[in-house]
Amino acid sequence: MRVLALTTQVPFVRGGAELLAEGLVRSIEAAGHEAELVSIPFKWYPAERVLDQMLICRLFDLTEACGDKIDRVIGLKFPTYLIPHPNKVLWLVHQHRTAYDLWDSPYGDLIKMPNGPQVRQAITNADSQAFNECRSIYTIAGNVSKRLKQFNNVDSAPIYSPPFGAEDFYCEAAEDFFFFPSRLNIMKRQQLVIEALAQTKSPVKVVFAGKSDDDATRNGLKNLVRQLQLESRVTFLDAISETEKLSRYAKSIAVVYPPLDEDYGYVTLEAMLASKPVITCHDSGGSLEFVLNETTGLISEPTPESLAIAMDTLWDDRATAKQLGQSGYDRYMSMNISWANVVQKLLA
């Protein structure tokens, strides 16, 4: 088959969605098919820009290239899944969330823009049409399926994919730090972890690794660390190599990962592969599909006080942390998470 995976990317912003799209293409090729990634830049402001990009996607013709048929397209992200094709399958990473679950949340910006409500209606109408065009609908996680049902009344099935380089993760003796690998982004809630650090009773240390989406976020977090006098307990590594990432996972006591309503969250799976427990929150979304409280990690309330208690618990009890980490690894291995399974279902 000749297959195209359709996605969008905000220039210079790279995270799990980009790794997932690249992993999908590699895995389709490994299964003996031709595959390429079609990625278009995405900008969500002003609101009318979203309409322009939706129209562009509807005008694309990806039924053939150079006279040869394109057998299937796999839509991953808004608005590329609007591109018409007779054999379109949806493997949804997420919709334009500020038109749905984030509409009236503190993170919603579309609601504040002129014409925001009208643009929101156009998005929901276009999404409904696009979903009706799909021969089958899957999502990357149960949390995404839940939103799709809640806001669009569309049934779907989640298909989990493994993190990049899943076979390379390993575990070593824990050193004195928790690890939080992720883009610095308000939705990832690094600020919450820093505020929790100020509440811990033990000298907990956290290593953050990841590029910031913007200078304001990076500077705001570093200013907060200074204000709370936590300089000796917080390390910002920015972007790191895959080798260093694997080493940090391996040597950490646990992974702290409390994002707000994450779609899926490769960080959780990477921690499990490294046999490390995960500290997350009740509203963290996708990670809750993998973290079992007091079995493979700890689930706290999304408050500095509650998160601090969880961090103190594993900092002070390394034996329990090790046990939870091993249970996380065992749970991952029992879930049959593989690219072969992803490809088999998306190309069926």
Short mmCIF file of C-alpha atoms in Angstrom, two decimals:
data_model
loop_
_atom_site.label_atom_id
_atom_site.label_comp_id
_atom_site.label_asym_id
_atom_site.label_seq_id
_atom_site.Cartn_x
_atom_site.Cartn_y
_atom_site.Cartn_z
CA MET A 1 0.00 0.00 0.00
CA ARG A 2 0.99 3.64 -0.47
CA VAL A 3 0.11 5.46 2.73
CA LEU A 4 0.26 9.06 3.90
CA ALA A 5 0.16 10.11 7.55
CA LEU A 6 -1.33 13.59 7.95
CA THR A 7 -0.29 15.90 10.74
CA THR A 8 0.46 19.48 11.71
CA GLN A 9 3.34 21.02 13.57
CA VAL A 10 3.92 24.36 15.18
CA PRO A 11 7.37 25.37 13.88
CA PHE A 12 10.17 24.82 16.43
CA VAL A 13 7.83 23.04 18.84
CA ARG A 14 8.53 19.33 19.10
CA GLY A 15 7.05 16.78 21.45
CA GLY A 16 5.38 13.42 21.68
CA ALA A 17 2.99 14.05 18.78
CA GLU A 18 5.89 14.53 16.39
CA LEU A 19 7.62 11.39 17.64
CA LEU A 20 4.38 9.47 17.27
CA ALA A 21 3.88 10.59 13.66
CA GLU A 22 7.46 9.70 12.73
CA GLY A 23 7.18 6.36 14.48
CA LEU A 24 4.02 5.57 12.57
CA VAL A 25 5.66 6.19 9.19
CA ARG A 26 8.71 4.10 10.10
CA SER A 27 6.51 1.25 11.28
CA ILE A 28 4.36 1.25 8.14
CA GLU A 29 7.53 1.08 6.05
CA ALA A 30 8.86 -1.73 8.24
CA ALA A 31 5.67 -3.63 7.50
CA GLY A 32 6.51 -3.53 3.80
CA HIS A 33 4.49 -0.53 2.61
CA GLU A 34 5.40 2.85 1.18
CA ALA A 35 4.71 5.66 3.62
CA GLU A 36 5.39 9.34 3.98
CA LEU A 37 4.52 12.02 6.49
CA VAL A 38 2.58 15.06 5.27
CA SER A 39 3.05 17.81 7.82
CA ILE A 40 1.77 21.35 7.47
CA PRO A 41 2.64 24.28 9.76
CA PHE A 42 -0.14 25.32 12.11
CA LYS A 43 -1.00 28.72 13.55
CA TRP A 44 -4.09 29.27 15.67
CA TYR A 45 -4.21 33.06 15.93
CA PRO A 46 -5.96 35.19 14.96
CA ALA A 47 -9.01 32.95 14.94
CA GLU A 48 -9.61 33.52 11.24
CA ARG A 49 -6.23 31.91 10.50
CA VAL A 50 -7.71 28.61 11.66
CA LEU A 51 -10.43 28.91 9.02
CA ASP A 52 -7.82 29.55 6.32
CA GLN A 53 -5.96 26.38 7.26
CA MET A 54 -9.15 24.36 7.35
CA LEU A 55 -9.99 25.52 3.82
CA ILE A 56 -6.49 24.71 2.60
CA CYS A 57 -6.81 21.18 3.92
CA ARG A 58 -10.20 20.67 2.27
CA LEU A 59 -8.69 21.73 -1.08
CA PHE A 60 -5.80 19.25 -1.02
CA ASP A 61 -6.01 16.33 -3.46
CA LEU A 62 -4.10 13.37 -2.02
CA THR A 63 -5.89 10.65 -3.97
CA GLU A 64 -2.86 10.20 -6.24
CA ALA A 65 0.67 11.50 -6.86
CA CYS A 66 2.43 11.48 -10.24
CA GLY A 67 -0.40 9.36 -11.59
CA ASP A 68 -0.02 6.64 -8.92
CA LYS A 69 -2.84 5.96 -6.51
CA ILE A 70 -2.45 6.79 -2.82
CA ASP A 71 -4.21 3.90 -1.13
CA ARG A 72 -4.81 5.35 2.31
CA VAL A 73 -4.40 8.45 4.40
CA ILE A 74 -4.22 8.41 8.19
CA GLY A 75 -5.35 11.61 9.85
CA LEU A 76 -3.62 12.44 13.11
CA LYS A 77 -4.24 16.08 14.00
CA PHE A 78 -6.57 18.96 13.23
CA PRO A 79 -6.98 20.30 10.60
CA THR A 80 -5.15 17.79 8.39
CA TYR A 81 -7.75 15.13 9.07
CA LEU A 82 -10.13 17.35 7.10
CA ILE A 83 -8.24 16.45 3.89
CA PRO A 84 -10.69 14.39 1.79
CA HIS A 85 -9.79 10.86 0.69
CA PRO A 86 -11.95 7.80 -0.10
CA ASN A 87 -9.86 5.60 2.23
CA LYS A 88 -9.25 7.87 5.19
CA VAL A 89 -8.63 6.42 8.65
CA LEU A 90 -8.46 8.57 11.76
CA TRP A 91 -5.92 7.88 14.48
CA LEU A 92 -6.64 10.98 16.48
CA VAL A 93 -3.92 12.61 18.55
CA HIS A 94 -6.23 15.44 19.51
CA GLN A 95 -8.68 17.94 18.08
CA HIS A 96 -8.34 21.72 18.32
CA ARG A 97 -8.82 21.57 22.05
CA THR A 98 -9.61 25.22 22.66
CA ALA A 99 -12.79 24.65 20.63
CA TYR A 100 -13.76 21.74 22.88
CA ASP A 101 -12.58 20.74 26.35
CA LEU A 102 -10.42 23.85 26.84
CA TRP A 103 -13.01 26.29 25.46
CA ASP A 104 -13.94 27.97 28.73
CA SER A 105 -10.98 26.77 30.77
CA PRO A 106 -8.16 29.04 32.00
CA TYR A 107 -6.16 27.74 29.02
CA GLY A 108 -8.76 28.66 26.41
CA ASP A 109 -7.79 31.44 24.03
CA LEU A 110 -10.29 30.95 21.19
CA ILE A 111 -13.15 32.03 23.45
CA LYS A 112 -11.41 35.38 24.00
CA MET A 113 -10.82 36.13 20.31
CA PRO A 114 -13.15 38.22 18.12
CA ASN A 115 -15.29 35.78 16.13
CA GLY A 116 -14.19 33.00 18.48
CA PRO A 117 -17.68 31.49 18.85
CA GLN A 118 -18.24 31.55 15.08
CA VAL A 119 -14.88 29.91 14.43
CA ARG A 120 -15.64 27.32 17.08
CA GLN A 121 -18.89 26.44 15.33
CA ALA A 122 -17.09 26.14 11.99
CA ILE A 123 -14.56 23.78 13.58
CA THR A 124 -17.19 21.52 15.09
CA ASN A 125 -19.15 21.41 11.81
CA ALA A 126 -16.03 20.58 9.79
CA ASP A 127 -14.97 17.93 12.32
CA SER A 128 -18.36 16.23 12.15
CA GLN A 129 -18.19 16.08 8.36
CA ALA A 130 -14.64 14.76 8.40
CA PHE A 131 -15.46 12.06 10.94
CA ASN A 132 -18.36 10.90 8.77
CA GLU A 133 -15.92 10.52 5.87
CA CYS A 134 -13.62 8.12 7.77
CA ARG A 135 -13.80 4.38 7.15
CA SER A 136 -12.72 3.79 10.76
CA ILE A 137 -11.91 5.95 13.76
CA TYR A 138 -9.21 5.27 16.31
CA THR A 139 -7.48 7.45 18.87
CA ILE A 140 -4.09 7.33 20.55
CA ALA A 141 -5.57 6.91 24.05
CA GLY A 142 -8.76 6.27 25.94
CA ASN A 143 -8.70 9.86 27.17
CA VAL A 144 -8.92 11.13 23.57
CA SER A 145 -11.74 8.68 22.85
CA LYS A 146 -13.60 9.97 25.89
CA ARG A 147 -13.43 13.55 24.64
CA LEU A 148 -14.49 12.52 21.14
CA LYS A 149 -17.56 10.83 22.55
CA GLN A 150 -18.35 13.69 24.93
CA PHE A 151 -18.11 16.54 22.43
CA ASN A 152 -18.85 14.89 19.06
CA ASN A 153 -20.81 11.78 20.06
CA VAL A 154 -18.37 9.70 18.00
CA ASP A 155 -17.38 6.20 19.07
CA SER A 156 -13.74 5.23 18.69
CA ALA A 157 -11.20 2.73 19.94
CA PRO A 158 -7.80 3.64 21.40
CA ILE A 159 -4.63 2.06 20.04
CA TYR A 160 -1.58 2.54 22.24
CA SER A 161 1.83 3.01 20.62
CA PRO A 162 5.24 2.47 22.25
CA PRO A 163 7.62 5.37 22.86
CA PHE A 164 10.53 5.98 20.50
CA GLY A 165 13.37 3.58 21.27
CA ALA A 166 11.28 1.57 23.71
CA GLU A 167 13.80 -1.27 23.65
CA ASP A 168 16.63 1.03 24.82
CA PHE A 169 15.30 1.94 28.27
CA TYR A 170 17.04 0.44 31.29
CA CYS A 171 17.19 0.82 35.05
CA GLU A 172 20.08 1.57 37.40
CA ALA A 173 20.43 2.30 41.10
CA ALA A 174 18.55 5.45 42.00
CA GLU A 175 20.39 8.66 42.69
CA ASP A 176 19.01 11.64 44.60
CA PHE A 177 16.59 13.19 42.11
CA PHE A 178 13.19 12.94 40.50
CA PHE A 179 13.03 13.33 36.72
CA PHE A 180 10.50 15.43 34.79
CA PRO A 181 11.19 15.23 31.03
CA SER A 182 8.81 17.34 28.99
CA ARG A 183 8.52 20.55 27.03
CA LEU A 184 8.28 23.54 29.36
CA ASN A 185 4.64 24.39 28.81
CA ILE A 186 1.88 25.70 31.03
CA MET A 187 -0.23 22.59 30.39
CA LYS A 188 2.61 20.31 31.55
CA ARG A 189 2.54 22.11 34.91
CA GLN A 190 6.21 22.37 35.80
CA GLN A 191 5.09 25.30 37.97
CA LEU A 192 3.00 22.98 40.11
CA VAL A 193 6.00 20.74 40.74
CA ILE A 194 8.18 23.71 41.74
CA GLU A 195 5.47 24.94 44.11
CA ALA A 196 5.22 21.41 45.54
CA LEU A 197 8.99 21.31 46.10
CA ALA A 198 8.62 24.31 48.38
CA GLN A 199 6.15 22.26 50.45
CA THR A 200 8.21 19.07 50.82
CA LYS A 201 9.69 18.18 54.18
CA SER A 202 12.60 16.25 52.67
CA PRO A 203 15.33 17.84 50.51
CA VAL A 204 13.67 16.60 47.30
CA LYS A 205 15.42 17.48 44.06
CA VAL A 206 13.90 17.58 40.57
CA VAL A 207 15.66 17.56 37.21
CA PHE A 208 13.61 19.12 34.42
CA ALA A 209 14.57 18.28 30.85
CA GLY A 210 12.93 19.79 27.80
CA LYS A 211 12.90 22.79 25.54
CA SER A 212 10.56 25.62 26.40
CA ASP A 213 7.78 26.53 24.01
CA ASP A 214 8.59 30.21 24.58
CA ASP A 215 10.94 32.45 26.53
CA ALA A 216 8.19 33.70 28.83
CA THR A 217 7.49 30.21 30.18
CA ARG A 218 11.18 29.42 30.75
CA ASN A 219 11.86 32.75 32.44
CA GLY A 220 8.74 32.50 34.58
CA LEU A 221 9.72 29.07 35.92
CA LYS A 222 13.27 30.15 36.68
CA ASN A 223 12.02 33.27 38.45
CA LEU A 224 9.71 31.12 40.55
CA VAL A 225 12.62 28.89 41.56
CA ARG A 226 14.56 31.96 42.68
CA GLN A 227 11.59 33.41 44.56
CA LEU A 228 11.12 30.14 46.45
CA GLN A 229 14.88 29.80 47.04
CA LEU A 230 14.99 26.37 45.44
CA GLU A 231 18.08 26.91 43.27
CA SER A 232 19.98 24.04 44.92
CA ARG A 233 17.10 21.60 44.39
CA VAL A 234 16.05 22.33 40.82
CA THR A 235 17.98 21.67 37.61
CA PHE A 236 16.84 22.78 34.16
CA LEU A 237 18.60 20.81 31.42
CA ASP A 238 16.79 22.22 28.36
CA ALA A 239 16.83 19.78 25.42
CA ILE A 240 18.99 16.68 25.99
CA SER A 241 20.22 13.80 23.85
CA GLU A 242 18.47 10.46 23.78
CA THR A 243 21.48 8.93 25.55
CA GLU A 244 21.26 11.41 28.42
CA LYS A 245 17.49 11.01 28.60
CA LEU A 246 17.82 7.24 29.02
CA SER A 247 20.47 7.74 31.70
CA ARG A 248 18.36 10.25 33.63
CA TYR A 249 15.38 7.90 33.59
CA ALA A 250 17.58 5.00 34.69
CA LYS A 251 19.10 6.85 37.65
CA SER A 252 16.04 8.67 38.92
CA ILE A 253 14.09 7.70 42.02
CA ALA A 254 10.83 8.31 40.22
CA VAL A 255 9.35 10.33 37.39
CA VAL A 256 7.12 13.29 38.21
CA TYR A 257 4.54 13.88 35.51
CA PRO A 258 1.43 15.90 36.50
CA PRO A 259 0.21 17.51 33.23
CA LEU A 260 -3.32 18.78 32.90
CA ASP A 261 -5.48 16.29 30.97
CA GLU A 262 -2.69 14.95 28.76
CA ASP A 263 -3.82 13.22 25.57
CA TYR A 264 -1.59 10.15 26.04
CA GLY A 265 1.81 10.93 27.50
CA TYR A 266 4.88 9.00 26.36
CA VAL A 267 6.63 10.12 29.56
CA THR A 268 4.54 7.71 31.62
CA LEU A 269 5.36 4.79 29.35
CA GLU A 270 9.05 5.68 29.26
CA ALA A 271 9.15 5.68 33.06
CA MET A 272 7.52 2.26 33.12
CA LEU A 273 10.08 0.93 30.63
CA ALA A 274 12.84 2.26 32.90
CA SER A 275 11.21 0.53 35.89
CA LYS A 276 10.51 3.83 37.63
CA PRO A 277 7.29 4.78 39.44
CA VAL A 278 5.29 7.75 38.22
CA ILE A 279 3.88 10.53 40.39
CA THR A 280 0.92 12.05 38.61
CA CYS A 281 -2.40 13.76 39.41
CA HIS A 282 -6.06 12.86 39.32
CA ASP A 283 -6.66 15.26 36.42
CA SER A 284 -3.63 14.31 34.35
CA GLY A 285 -5.56 12.46 31.66
CA GLY A 286 -3.72 9.81 29.64
CA SER A 287 -1.21 8.88 32.33
CA LEU A 288 -4.09 7.60 34.46
CA GLU A 289 -4.62 4.80 31.94
CA PHE A 290 -1.27 3.36 33.05
CA VAL A 291 -0.53 4.53 36.59
CA LEU A 292 -2.24 2.50 39.29
CA ASN A 293 -2.14 4.31 42.61
CA GLU A 294 0.22 2.66 45.10
CA THR A 295 0.87 -0.12 42.56
CA THR A 296 2.87 1.47 39.74
CA GLY A 297 3.09 4.99 41.14
CA LEU A 298 1.28 7.58 43.20
CA ILE A 299 -1.72 9.68 42.14
CA SER A 300 -2.13 12.92 44.04
CA GLU A 301 -4.47 15.85 43.98
CA PRO A 302 -3.31 18.65 41.64
CA THR A 303 -2.20 20.86 44.50
CA PRO A 304 1.31 21.68 45.75
CA GLU A 305 0.46 20.24 49.16
CA SER A 306 -0.78 16.88 47.87
CA LEU A 307 1.98 16.54 45.31
CA ALA A 308 4.57 17.34 47.99
CA ILE A 309 3.30 14.48 50.14
CA ALA A 310 3.67 12.06 47.22
CA MET A 311 7.17 13.31 46.48
CA ASP A 312 8.20 13.03 50.12
CA THR A 313 6.81 9.50 50.28
CA LEU A 314 8.98 8.12 47.48
CA TRP A 315 12.01 10.25 48.37
CA ASP A 316 12.02 8.79 51.88
CA ASP A 317 11.08 5.21 50.96
CA ARG A 318 13.36 4.09 48.14
CA ALA A 319 12.43 0.42 48.58
CA THR A 320 8.79 1.19 47.86
CA ALA A 321 9.80 3.35 44.91
CA LYS A 322 11.79 0.47 43.47
CA GLN A 323 8.92 -1.94 43.99
CA LEU A 324 6.41 0.38 42.29
CA GLY A 325 8.81 0.86 39.41
CA GLN A 326 9.16 -2.86 38.85
CA SER A 327 5.36 -3.20 38.92
CA GLY A 328 5.14 -0.47 36.29
CA TYR A 329 7.56 -2.33 34.04
CA ASP A 330 5.59 -5.55 34.47
CA ARG A 331 2.35 -3.74 33.67
CA TYR A 332 3.79 -2.24 30.50
CA MET A 333 4.97 -5.65 29.32
CA SER A 334 1.52 -7.13 29.93
CA MET A 335 -0.27 -4.57 27.74
CA ASN A 336 0.91 -5.73 24.28
CA ILE A 337 1.86 -2.22 23.20
CA SER A 338 3.52 -2.48 19.80
CA TRP A 339 3.79 -0.66 16.50
CA ALA A 340 2.90 -3.89 14.71
CA ASN A 341 -0.49 -3.78 16.40
CA VAL A 342 -0.94 -0.11 15.48
CA VAL A 343 -0.12 -0.70 11.81
CA GLN A 344 -2.25 -3.83 11.56
CA LYS A 345 -5.34 -1.97 12.77
CA LEU A 346 -4.80 1.26 10.80
CA LEU A 347 -4.23 -0.56 7.52
CA ALA A 348 -6.96 -3.18 7.94
#
